[in-house]
Short mmCIF file of C-alpha atoms in Angstrom, two decimals:
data_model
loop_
_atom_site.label_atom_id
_atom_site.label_comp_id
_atom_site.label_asym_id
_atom_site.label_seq_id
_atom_site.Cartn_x
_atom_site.Cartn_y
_atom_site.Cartn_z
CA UNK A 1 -0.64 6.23 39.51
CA UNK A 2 1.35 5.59 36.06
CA UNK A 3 4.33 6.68 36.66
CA UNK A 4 4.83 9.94 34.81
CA UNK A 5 8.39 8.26 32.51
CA UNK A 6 5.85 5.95 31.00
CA UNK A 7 3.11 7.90 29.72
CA UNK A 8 5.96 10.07 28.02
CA UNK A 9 7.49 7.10 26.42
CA UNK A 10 3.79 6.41 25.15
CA UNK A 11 3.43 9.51 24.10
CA UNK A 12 6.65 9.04 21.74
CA UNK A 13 5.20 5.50 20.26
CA UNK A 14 1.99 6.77 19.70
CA UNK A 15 3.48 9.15 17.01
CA UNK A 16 5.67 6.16 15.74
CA UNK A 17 2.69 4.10 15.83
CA UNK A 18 0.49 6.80 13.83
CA UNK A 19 3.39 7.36 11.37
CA UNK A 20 4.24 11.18 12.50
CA UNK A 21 7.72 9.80 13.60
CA UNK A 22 8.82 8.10 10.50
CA UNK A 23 11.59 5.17 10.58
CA UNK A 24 14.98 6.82 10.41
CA UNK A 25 13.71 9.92 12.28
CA UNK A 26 15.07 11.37 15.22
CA UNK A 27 13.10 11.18 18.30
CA UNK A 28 12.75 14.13 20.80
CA UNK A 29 16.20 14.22 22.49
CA UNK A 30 16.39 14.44 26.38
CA UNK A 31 16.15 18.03 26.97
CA UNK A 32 13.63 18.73 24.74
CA UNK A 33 11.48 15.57 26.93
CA UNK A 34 12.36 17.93 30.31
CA UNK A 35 11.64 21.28 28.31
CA UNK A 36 8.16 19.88 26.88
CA UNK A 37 6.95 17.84 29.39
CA UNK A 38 8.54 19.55 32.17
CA UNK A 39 10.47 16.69 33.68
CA UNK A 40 13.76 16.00 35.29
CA UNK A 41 16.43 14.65 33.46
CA UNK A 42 15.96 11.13 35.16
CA UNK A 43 12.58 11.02 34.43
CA UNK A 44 13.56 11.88 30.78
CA UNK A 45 16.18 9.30 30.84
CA UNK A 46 14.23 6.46 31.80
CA UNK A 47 11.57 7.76 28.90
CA UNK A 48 14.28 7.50 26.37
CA UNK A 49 15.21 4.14 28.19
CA UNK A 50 11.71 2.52 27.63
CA UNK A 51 11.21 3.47 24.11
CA UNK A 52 14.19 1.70 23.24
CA UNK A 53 13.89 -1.73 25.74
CA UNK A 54 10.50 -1.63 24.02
CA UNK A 55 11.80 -2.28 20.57
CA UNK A 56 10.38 1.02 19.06
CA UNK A 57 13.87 3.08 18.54
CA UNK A 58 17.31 2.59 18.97
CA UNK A 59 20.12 5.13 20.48
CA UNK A 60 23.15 5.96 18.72
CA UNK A 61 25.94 7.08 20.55
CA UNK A 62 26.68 10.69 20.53
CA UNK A 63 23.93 11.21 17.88
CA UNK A 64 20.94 10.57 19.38
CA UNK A 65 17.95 8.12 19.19
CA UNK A 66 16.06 7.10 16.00
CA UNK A 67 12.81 5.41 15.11
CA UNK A 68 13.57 1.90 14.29
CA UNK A 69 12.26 0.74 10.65
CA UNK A 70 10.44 -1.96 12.03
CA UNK A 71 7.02 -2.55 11.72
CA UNK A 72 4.41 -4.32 13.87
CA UNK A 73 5.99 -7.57 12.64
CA UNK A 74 9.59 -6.38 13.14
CA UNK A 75 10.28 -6.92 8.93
CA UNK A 76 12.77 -4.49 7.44
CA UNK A 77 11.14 -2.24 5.08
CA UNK A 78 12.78 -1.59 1.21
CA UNK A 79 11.36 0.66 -1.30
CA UNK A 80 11.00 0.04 -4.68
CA UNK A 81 9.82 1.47 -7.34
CA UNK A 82 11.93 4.64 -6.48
CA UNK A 83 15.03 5.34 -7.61
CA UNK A 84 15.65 7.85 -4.71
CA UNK A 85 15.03 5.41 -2.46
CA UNK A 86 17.06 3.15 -4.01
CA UNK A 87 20.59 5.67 -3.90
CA UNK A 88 20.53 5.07 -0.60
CA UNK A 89 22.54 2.25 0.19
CA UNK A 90 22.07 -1.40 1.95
CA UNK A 91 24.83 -0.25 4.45
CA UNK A 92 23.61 3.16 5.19
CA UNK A 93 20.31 2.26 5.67
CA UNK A 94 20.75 -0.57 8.11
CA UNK A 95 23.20 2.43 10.19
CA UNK A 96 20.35 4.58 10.20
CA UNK A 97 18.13 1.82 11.67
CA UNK A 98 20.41 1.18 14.12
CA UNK A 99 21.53 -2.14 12.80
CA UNK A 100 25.65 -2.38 12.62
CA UNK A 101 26.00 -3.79 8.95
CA UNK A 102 28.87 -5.96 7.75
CA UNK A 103 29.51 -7.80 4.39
CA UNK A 104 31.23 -10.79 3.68
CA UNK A 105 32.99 -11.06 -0.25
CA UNK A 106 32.17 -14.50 -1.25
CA UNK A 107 33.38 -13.56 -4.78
CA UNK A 108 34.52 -10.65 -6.26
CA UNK A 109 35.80 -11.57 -10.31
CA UNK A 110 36.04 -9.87 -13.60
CA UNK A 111 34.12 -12.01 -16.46
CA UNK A 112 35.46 -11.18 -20.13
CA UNK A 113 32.54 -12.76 -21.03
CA UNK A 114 29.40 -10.66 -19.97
CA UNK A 115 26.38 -11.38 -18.92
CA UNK A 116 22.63 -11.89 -19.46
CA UNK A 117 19.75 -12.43 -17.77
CA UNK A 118 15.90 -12.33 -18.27
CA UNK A 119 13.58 -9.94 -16.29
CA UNK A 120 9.86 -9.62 -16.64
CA UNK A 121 10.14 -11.60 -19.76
CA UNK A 122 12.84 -9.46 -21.84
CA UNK A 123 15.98 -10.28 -21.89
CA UNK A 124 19.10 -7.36 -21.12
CA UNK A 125 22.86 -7.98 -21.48
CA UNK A 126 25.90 -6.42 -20.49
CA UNK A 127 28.66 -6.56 -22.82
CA UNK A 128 32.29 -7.79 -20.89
CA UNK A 129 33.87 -7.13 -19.00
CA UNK A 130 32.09 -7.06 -16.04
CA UNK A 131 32.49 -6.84 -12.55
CA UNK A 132 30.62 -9.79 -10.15
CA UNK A 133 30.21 -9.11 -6.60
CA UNK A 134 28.55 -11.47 -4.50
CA UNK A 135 28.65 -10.98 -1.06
CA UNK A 136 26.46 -12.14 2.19
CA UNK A 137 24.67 -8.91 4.17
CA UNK A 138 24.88 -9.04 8.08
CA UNK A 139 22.70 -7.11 10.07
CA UNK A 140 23.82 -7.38 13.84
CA UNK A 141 25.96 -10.39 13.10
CA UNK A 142 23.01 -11.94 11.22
CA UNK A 143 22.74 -13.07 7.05
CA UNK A 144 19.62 -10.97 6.01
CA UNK A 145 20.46 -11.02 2.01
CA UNK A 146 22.39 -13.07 -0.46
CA UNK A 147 23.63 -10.20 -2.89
CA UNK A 148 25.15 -10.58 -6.47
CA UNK A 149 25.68 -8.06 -8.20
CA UNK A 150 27.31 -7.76 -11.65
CA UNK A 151 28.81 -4.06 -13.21
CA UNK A 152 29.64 -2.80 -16.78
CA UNK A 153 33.47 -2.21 -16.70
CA UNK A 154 32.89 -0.59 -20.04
CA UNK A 155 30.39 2.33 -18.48
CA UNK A 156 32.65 2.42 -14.58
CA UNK A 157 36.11 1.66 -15.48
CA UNK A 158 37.82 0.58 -12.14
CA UNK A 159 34.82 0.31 -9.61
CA UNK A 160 36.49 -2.98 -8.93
CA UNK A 161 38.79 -0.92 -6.83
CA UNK A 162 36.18 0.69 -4.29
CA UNK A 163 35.57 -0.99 -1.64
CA UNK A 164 31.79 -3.12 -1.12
CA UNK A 165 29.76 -0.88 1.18
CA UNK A 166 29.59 2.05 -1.17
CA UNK A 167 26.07 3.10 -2.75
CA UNK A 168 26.56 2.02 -6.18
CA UNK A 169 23.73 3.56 -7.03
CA UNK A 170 25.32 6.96 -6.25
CA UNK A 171 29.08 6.32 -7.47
CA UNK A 172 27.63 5.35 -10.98
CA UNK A 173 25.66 9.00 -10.81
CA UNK A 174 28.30 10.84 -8.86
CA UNK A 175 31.92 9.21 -9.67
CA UNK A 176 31.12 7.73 -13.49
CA UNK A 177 28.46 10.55 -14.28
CA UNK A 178 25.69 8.08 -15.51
CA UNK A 179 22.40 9.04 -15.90
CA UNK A 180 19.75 6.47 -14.29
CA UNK A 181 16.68 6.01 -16.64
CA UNK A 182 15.22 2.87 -15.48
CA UNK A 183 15.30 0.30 -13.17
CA UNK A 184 13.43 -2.51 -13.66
CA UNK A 185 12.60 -5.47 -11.25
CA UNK A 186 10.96 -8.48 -10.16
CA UNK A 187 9.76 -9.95 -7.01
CA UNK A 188 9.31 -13.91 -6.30
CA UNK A 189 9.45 -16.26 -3.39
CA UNK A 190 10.26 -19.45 -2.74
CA UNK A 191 10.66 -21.82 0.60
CA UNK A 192 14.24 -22.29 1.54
CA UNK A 193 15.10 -25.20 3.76
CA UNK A 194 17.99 -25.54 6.08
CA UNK A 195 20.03 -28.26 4.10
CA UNK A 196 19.37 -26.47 0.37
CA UNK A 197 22.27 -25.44 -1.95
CA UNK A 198 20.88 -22.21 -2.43
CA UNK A 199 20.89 -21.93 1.75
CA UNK A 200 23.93 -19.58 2.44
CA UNK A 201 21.98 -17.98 4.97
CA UNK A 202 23.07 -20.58 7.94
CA UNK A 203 18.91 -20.87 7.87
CA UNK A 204 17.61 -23.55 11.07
CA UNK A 205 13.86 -24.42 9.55
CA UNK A 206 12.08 -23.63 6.37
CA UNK A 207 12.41 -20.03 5.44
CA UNK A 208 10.60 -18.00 3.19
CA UNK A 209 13.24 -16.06 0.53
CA UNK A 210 12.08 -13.28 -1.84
CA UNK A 211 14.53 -13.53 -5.25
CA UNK A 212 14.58 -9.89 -6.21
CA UNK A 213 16.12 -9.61 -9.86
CA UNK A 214 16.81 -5.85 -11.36
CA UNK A 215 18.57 -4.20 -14.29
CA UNK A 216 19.40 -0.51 -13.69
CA UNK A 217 19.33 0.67 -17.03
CA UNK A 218 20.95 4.42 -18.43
CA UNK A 219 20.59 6.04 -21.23
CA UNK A 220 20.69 4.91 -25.05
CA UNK A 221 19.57 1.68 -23.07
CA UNK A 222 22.98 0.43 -21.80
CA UNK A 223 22.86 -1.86 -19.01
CA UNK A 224 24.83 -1.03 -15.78
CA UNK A 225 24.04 -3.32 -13.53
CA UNK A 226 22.16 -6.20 -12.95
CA UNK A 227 21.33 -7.86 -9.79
CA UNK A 228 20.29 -10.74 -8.31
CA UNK A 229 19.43 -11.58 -4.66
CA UNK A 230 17.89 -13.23 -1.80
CA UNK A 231 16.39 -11.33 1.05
CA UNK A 232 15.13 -12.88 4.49
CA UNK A 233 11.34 -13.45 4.03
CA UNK A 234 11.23 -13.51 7.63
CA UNK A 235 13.13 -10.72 8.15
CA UNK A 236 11.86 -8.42 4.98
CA UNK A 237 8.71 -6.16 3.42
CA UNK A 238 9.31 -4.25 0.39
CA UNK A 239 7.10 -1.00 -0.19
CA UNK A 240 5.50 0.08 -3.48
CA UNK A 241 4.12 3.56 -4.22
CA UNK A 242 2.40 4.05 -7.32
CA UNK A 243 1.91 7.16 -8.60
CA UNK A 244 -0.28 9.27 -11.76
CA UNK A 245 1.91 7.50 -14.88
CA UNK A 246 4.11 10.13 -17.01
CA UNK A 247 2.18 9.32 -19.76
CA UNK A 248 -1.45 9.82 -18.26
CA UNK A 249 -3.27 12.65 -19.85
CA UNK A 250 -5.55 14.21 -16.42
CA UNK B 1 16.03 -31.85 -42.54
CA UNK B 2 14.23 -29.69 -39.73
CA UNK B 3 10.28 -29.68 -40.66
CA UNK B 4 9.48 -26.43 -41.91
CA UNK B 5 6.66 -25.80 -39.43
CA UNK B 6 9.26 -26.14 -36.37
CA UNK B 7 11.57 -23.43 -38.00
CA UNK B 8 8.96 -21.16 -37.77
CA UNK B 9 7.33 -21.84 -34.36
CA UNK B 10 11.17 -21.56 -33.19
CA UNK B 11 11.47 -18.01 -35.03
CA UNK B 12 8.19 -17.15 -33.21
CA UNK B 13 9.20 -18.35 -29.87
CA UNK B 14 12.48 -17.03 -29.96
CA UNK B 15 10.81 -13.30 -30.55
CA UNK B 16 8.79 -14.07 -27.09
CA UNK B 17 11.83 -15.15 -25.37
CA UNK B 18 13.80 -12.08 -27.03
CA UNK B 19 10.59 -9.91 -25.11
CA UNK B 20 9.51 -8.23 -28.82
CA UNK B 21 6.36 -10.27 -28.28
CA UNK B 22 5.24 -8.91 -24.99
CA UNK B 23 2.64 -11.43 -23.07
CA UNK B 24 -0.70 -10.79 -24.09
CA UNK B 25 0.48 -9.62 -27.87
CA UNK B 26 -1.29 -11.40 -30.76
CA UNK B 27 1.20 -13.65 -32.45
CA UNK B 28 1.18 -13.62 -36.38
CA UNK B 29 -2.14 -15.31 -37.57
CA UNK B 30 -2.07 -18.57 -39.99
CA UNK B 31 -2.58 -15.87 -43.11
CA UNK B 32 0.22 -13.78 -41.62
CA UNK B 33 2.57 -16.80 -41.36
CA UNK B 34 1.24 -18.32 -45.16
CA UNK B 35 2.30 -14.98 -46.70
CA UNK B 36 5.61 -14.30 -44.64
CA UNK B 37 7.46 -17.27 -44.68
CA UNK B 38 5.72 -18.62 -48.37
CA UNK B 39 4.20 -22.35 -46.92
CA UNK B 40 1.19 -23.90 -47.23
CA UNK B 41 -2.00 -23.58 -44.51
CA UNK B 42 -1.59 -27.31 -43.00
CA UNK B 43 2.69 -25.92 -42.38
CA UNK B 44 1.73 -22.70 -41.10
CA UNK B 45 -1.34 -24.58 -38.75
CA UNK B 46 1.14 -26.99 -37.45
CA UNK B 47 3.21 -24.26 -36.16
CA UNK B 48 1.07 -22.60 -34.55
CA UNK B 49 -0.23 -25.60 -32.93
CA UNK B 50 3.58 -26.04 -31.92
CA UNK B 51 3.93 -22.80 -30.14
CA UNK B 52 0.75 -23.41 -28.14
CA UNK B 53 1.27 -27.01 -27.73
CA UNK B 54 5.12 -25.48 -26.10
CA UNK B 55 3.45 -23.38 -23.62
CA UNK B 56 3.82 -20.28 -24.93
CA UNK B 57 0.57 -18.88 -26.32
CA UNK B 58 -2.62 -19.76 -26.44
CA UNK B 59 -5.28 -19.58 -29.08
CA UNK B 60 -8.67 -17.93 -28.38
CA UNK B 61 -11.22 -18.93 -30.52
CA UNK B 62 -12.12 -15.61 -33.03
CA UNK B 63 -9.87 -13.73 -31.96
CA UNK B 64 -6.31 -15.03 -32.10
CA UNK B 65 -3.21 -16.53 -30.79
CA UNK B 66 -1.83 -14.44 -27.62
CA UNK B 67 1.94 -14.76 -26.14
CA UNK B 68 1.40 -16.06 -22.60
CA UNK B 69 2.31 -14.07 -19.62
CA UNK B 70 4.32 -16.86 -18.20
CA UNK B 71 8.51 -16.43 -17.64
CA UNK B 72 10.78 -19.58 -17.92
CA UNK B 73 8.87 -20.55 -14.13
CA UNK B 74 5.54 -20.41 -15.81
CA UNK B 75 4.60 -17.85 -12.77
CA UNK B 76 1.92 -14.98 -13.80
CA UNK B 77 3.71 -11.47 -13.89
CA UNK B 78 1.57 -8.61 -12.25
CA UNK B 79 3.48 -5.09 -12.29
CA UNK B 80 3.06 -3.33 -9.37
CA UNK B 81 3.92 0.76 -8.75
CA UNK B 82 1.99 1.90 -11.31
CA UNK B 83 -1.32 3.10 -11.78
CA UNK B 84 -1.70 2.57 -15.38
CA UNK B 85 -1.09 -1.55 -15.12
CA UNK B 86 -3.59 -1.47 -11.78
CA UNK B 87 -6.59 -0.13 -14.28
CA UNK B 88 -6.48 -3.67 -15.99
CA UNK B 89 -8.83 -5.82 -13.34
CA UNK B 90 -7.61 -9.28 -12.44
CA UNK B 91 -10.38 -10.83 -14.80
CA UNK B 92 -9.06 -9.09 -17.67
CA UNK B 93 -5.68 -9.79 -17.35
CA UNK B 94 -6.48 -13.44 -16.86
CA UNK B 95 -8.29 -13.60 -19.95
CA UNK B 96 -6.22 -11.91 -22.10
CA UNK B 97 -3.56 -14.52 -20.66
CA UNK B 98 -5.76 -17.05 -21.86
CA UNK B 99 -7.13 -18.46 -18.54
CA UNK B 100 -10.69 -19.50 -17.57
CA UNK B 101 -10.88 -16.63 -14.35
CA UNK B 102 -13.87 -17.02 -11.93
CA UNK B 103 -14.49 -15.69 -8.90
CA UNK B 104 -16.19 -16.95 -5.60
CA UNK B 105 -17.52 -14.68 -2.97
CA UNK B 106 -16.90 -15.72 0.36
CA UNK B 107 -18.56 -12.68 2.11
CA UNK B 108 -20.22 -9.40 0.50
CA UNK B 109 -21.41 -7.45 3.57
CA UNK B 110 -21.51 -3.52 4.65
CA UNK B 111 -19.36 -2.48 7.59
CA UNK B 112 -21.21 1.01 9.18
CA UNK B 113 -17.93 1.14 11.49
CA UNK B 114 -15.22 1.97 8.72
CA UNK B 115 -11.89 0.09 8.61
CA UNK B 116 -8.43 1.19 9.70
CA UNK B 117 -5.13 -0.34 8.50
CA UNK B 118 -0.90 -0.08 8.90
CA UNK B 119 0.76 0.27 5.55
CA UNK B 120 4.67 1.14 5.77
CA UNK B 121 4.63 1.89 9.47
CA UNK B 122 1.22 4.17 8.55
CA UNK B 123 -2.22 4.04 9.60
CA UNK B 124 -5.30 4.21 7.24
CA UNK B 125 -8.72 4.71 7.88
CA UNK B 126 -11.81 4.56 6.04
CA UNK B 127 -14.96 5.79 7.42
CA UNK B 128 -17.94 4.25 7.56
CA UNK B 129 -20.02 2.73 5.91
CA UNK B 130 -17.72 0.61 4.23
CA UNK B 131 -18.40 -2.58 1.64
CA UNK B 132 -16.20 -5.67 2.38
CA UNK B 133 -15.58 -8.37 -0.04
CA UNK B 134 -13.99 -11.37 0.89
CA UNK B 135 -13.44 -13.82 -2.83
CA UNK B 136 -11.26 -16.78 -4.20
CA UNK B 137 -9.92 -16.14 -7.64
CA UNK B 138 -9.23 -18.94 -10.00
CA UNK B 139 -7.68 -19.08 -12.89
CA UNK B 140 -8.92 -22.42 -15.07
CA UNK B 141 -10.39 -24.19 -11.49
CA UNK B 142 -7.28 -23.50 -9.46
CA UNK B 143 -7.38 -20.59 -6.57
CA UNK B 144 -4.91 -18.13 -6.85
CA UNK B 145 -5.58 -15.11 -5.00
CA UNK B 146 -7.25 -15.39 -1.81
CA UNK B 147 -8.41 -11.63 -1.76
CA UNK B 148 -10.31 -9.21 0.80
CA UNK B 149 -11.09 -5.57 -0.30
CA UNK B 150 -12.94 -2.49 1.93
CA UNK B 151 -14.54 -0.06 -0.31
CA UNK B 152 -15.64 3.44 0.96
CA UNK B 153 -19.33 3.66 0.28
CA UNK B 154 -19.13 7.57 1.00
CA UNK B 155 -16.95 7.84 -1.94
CA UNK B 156 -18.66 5.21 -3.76
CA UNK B 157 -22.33 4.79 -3.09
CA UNK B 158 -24.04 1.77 -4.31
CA UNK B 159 -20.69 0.13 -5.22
CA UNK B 160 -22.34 -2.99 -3.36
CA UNK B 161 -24.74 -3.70 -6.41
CA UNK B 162 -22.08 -4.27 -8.97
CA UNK B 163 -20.76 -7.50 -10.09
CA UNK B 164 -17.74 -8.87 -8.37
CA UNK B 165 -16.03 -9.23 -11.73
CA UNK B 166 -15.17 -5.51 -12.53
CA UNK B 167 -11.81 -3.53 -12.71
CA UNK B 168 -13.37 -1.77 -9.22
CA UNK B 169 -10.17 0.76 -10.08
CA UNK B 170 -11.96 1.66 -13.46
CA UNK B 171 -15.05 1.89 -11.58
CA UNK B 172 -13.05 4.01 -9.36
CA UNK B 173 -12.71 6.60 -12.25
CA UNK B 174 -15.30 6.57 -14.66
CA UNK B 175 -18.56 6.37 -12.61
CA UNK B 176 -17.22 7.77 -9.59
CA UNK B 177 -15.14 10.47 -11.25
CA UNK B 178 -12.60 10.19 -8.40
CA UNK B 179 -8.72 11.23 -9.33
CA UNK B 180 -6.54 8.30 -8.03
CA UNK B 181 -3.89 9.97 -6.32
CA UNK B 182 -1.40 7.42 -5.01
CA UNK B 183 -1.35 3.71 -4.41
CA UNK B 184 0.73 2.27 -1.24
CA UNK B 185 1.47 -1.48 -1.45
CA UNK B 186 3.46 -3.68 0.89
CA UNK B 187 4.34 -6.96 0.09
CA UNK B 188 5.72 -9.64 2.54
CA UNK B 189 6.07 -13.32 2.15
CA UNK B 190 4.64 -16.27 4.24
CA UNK B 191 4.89 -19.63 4.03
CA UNK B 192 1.15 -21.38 4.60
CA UNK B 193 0.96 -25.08 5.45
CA UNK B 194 -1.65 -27.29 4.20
CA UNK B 195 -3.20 -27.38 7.16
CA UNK B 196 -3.30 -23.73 8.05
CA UNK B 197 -6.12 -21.70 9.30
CA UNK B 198 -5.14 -18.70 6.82
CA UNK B 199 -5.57 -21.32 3.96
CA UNK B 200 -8.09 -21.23 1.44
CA UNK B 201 -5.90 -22.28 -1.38
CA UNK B 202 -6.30 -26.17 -0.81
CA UNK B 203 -3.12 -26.77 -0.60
CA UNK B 204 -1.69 -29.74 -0.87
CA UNK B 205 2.23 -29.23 0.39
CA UNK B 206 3.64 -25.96 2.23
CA UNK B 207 3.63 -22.62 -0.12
CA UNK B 208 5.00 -19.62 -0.39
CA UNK B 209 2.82 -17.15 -0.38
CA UNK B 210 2.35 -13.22 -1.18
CA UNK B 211 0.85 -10.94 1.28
CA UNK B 212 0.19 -7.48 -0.92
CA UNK B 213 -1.82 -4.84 1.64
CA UNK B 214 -2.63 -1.91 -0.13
CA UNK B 215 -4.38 1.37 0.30
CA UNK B 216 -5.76 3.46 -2.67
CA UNK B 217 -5.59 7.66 -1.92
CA UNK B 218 -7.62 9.83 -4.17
CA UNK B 219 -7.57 13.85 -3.64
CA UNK B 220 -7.69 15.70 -0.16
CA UNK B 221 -5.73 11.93 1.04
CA UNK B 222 -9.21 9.98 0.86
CA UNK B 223 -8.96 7.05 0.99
CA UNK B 224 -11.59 4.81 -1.44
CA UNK B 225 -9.97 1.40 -0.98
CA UNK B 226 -7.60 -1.49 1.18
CA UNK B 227 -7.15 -4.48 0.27
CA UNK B 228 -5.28 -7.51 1.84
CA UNK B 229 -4.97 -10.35 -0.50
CA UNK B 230 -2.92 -13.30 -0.20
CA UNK B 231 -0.95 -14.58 -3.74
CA UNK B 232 0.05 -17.98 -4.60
CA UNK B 233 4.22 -17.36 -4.55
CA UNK B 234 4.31 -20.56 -6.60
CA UNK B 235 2.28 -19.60 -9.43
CA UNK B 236 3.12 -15.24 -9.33
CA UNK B 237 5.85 -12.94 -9.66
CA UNK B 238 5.69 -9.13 -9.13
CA UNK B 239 7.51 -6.50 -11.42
CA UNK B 240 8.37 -2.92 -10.25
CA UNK B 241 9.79 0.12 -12.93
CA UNK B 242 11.53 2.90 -11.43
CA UNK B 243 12.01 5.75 -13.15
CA UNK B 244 13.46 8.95 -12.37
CA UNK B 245 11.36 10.92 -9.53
CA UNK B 246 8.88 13.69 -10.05
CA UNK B 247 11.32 15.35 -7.32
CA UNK B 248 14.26 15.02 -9.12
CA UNK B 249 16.03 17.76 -9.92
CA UNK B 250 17.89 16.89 -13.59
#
């Protein structure tokens, strides 16, 4: 006979597997395994146990155990297209994945000059000075993305003093009281090999790299950030969810 | 002294490059240019020869001179996340970029079992009977898309006995009076070798390559379409707009 612990951890993946668990969400806690399926605690235990040896969800301590936001091919997942999804942070989403983040400050200046850069074909500036970041992002000791970003002095006076693993998103909404309009961004890939310039990612063989360029853009069209960065290929799947257009007449 | 004819092709350009002529925009005609900048037919000819002969728009015969959708990496643009840019079929959008698109059907056949499918750690299913189509798109003799689409025949009976050509999302709407509710897309990245199993492209050296899956969900979370189609990542770029959520409290 299967033993009883396993078709309870099945149970659980079958409703990660169908989507009814979501990445991020909590899964049923050990007492509520012995209250539902009537269990002891071991049994419950070992459950919990399985789920996570099997790659499916990960425990944190003294907070429980939460579906992993991996899919069948173990990619991260990033929405865009959303700026809701996009307040939430790179740090605090890796935490809630049950990744330990980390950043490394490869560069962290304040150009008099400003900046420009081209996205979609249009081009968007932001008048100096502005703040360049560029940093590598670790997820459990590995490089998964190659982040610079650059920020209008002029609209967040100071942000140059907070330290990196903030949500800027949120800190130009909550701190500087901007209101987001529009972000705008592009998508391309290109093969990275081990020995190219571009190649901070300590990379071993040919790697695919998506370059993900944005502008976050607030009202009277003023510029606040712009952004360019490398993500994993390997390691990376960005959503999409299109929805009925504001202007569409139904 | 700078020929005349250069001056202008340079103003022209530099209005694509500034994004006020948007790719597939008409550029101003020889009459336009005559009248404007006061020079003679052969001057305003040259330049637009110039501009074309640069890379950056292409003359269709009768109808005009159209800005290119190609970026400073000559890569095709498609915008993804919204509904409105989706309704424009991949043979339209070709054209009006001034390609030669053509199609060819690898397989056309009904599946009575229905289709199921994992989109952001979500399964989809369409019941049967469902139409597959399995085609190469090219854009002047090159393939660019290698692209596989499952059509509900419940929703969209006889679907089978239209050409492959078609915006199948306009179809979609106007002679199958459906109400597209949402579009999921995930896009990862791959790199395909030459001699790969997965490759249809002819490749000649290792590519990066697009993987968009998608599901299309009209009312009462029917679904009517998924596609999985693989893009060149050397020759395509994707562009997402976020704007404030239909959630968001302001």
């Amino acid at each position: 006979m299967r033993p009883k612990f396993l078709s309870i951890s099945d149970a659980v993946i079958e409703k990660i597997k169908s989507g009814e668990l979501q990445p991020g969400d909590k899964i049923p806690s050990e007492n509520e395994l012995i209250r539902y399926y009537e269990v002891s605690n071991t049994t419950a235990r070992k459950s919990l146990l399985d789920i996570e040896n099997r790659g499916w969800a990960k425990r944190i301590k003294g907070k429980g155990t939460f579906v992993l936001n991996r899919t069948v091919d173990h990619r991260l997942t990033r929405t865009l297209g959303s700026i809701y999804a996009t307040r939430r942070g790179f740090h605090e989403s890796l935490l809630a994945e049950g990744f330990k983040p980390h950043n490394l400050v490869l560069e962290k200046t304040v150009m008099d000059d400003g900046i420009s850069s081209e996205i979609g074909g249009k081009h968007f500036i932001i008048e100096g000075p502005v703040l360049k970041i560029h940093q590598l992002r670790y997820a459990d000791d590995e490089i998964i993305k190659d982040e610079t970003k650059y920020i209008s002095l002029t609209l967040c006076p100071k942000i140059n003093r907070m330290p990196t693993e903030i949500s800027y998103f949120k800190v130009y909404e909550d701190t500087y009281h901007l209101r987001i309009d529009e972000v705008k961004q592009t998508l391309s890939t290109e093969i990275v090999e081990p020995d190219s310039e571009l190649n901070n990612f300590e990379l071993t063989k040919s790697t695919p790299m998506f370059i993900l360029d944005s502008v976050v853009i607030c009202k009277d069209e003023k510029i606040v950030e712009m952004e360019r960065s490398f993500y994993r290929g390997d390691k990376y799947k960005f959503a999409i969810i299109a929805s009925p257009d504001y202007n569409d007449v139904q």
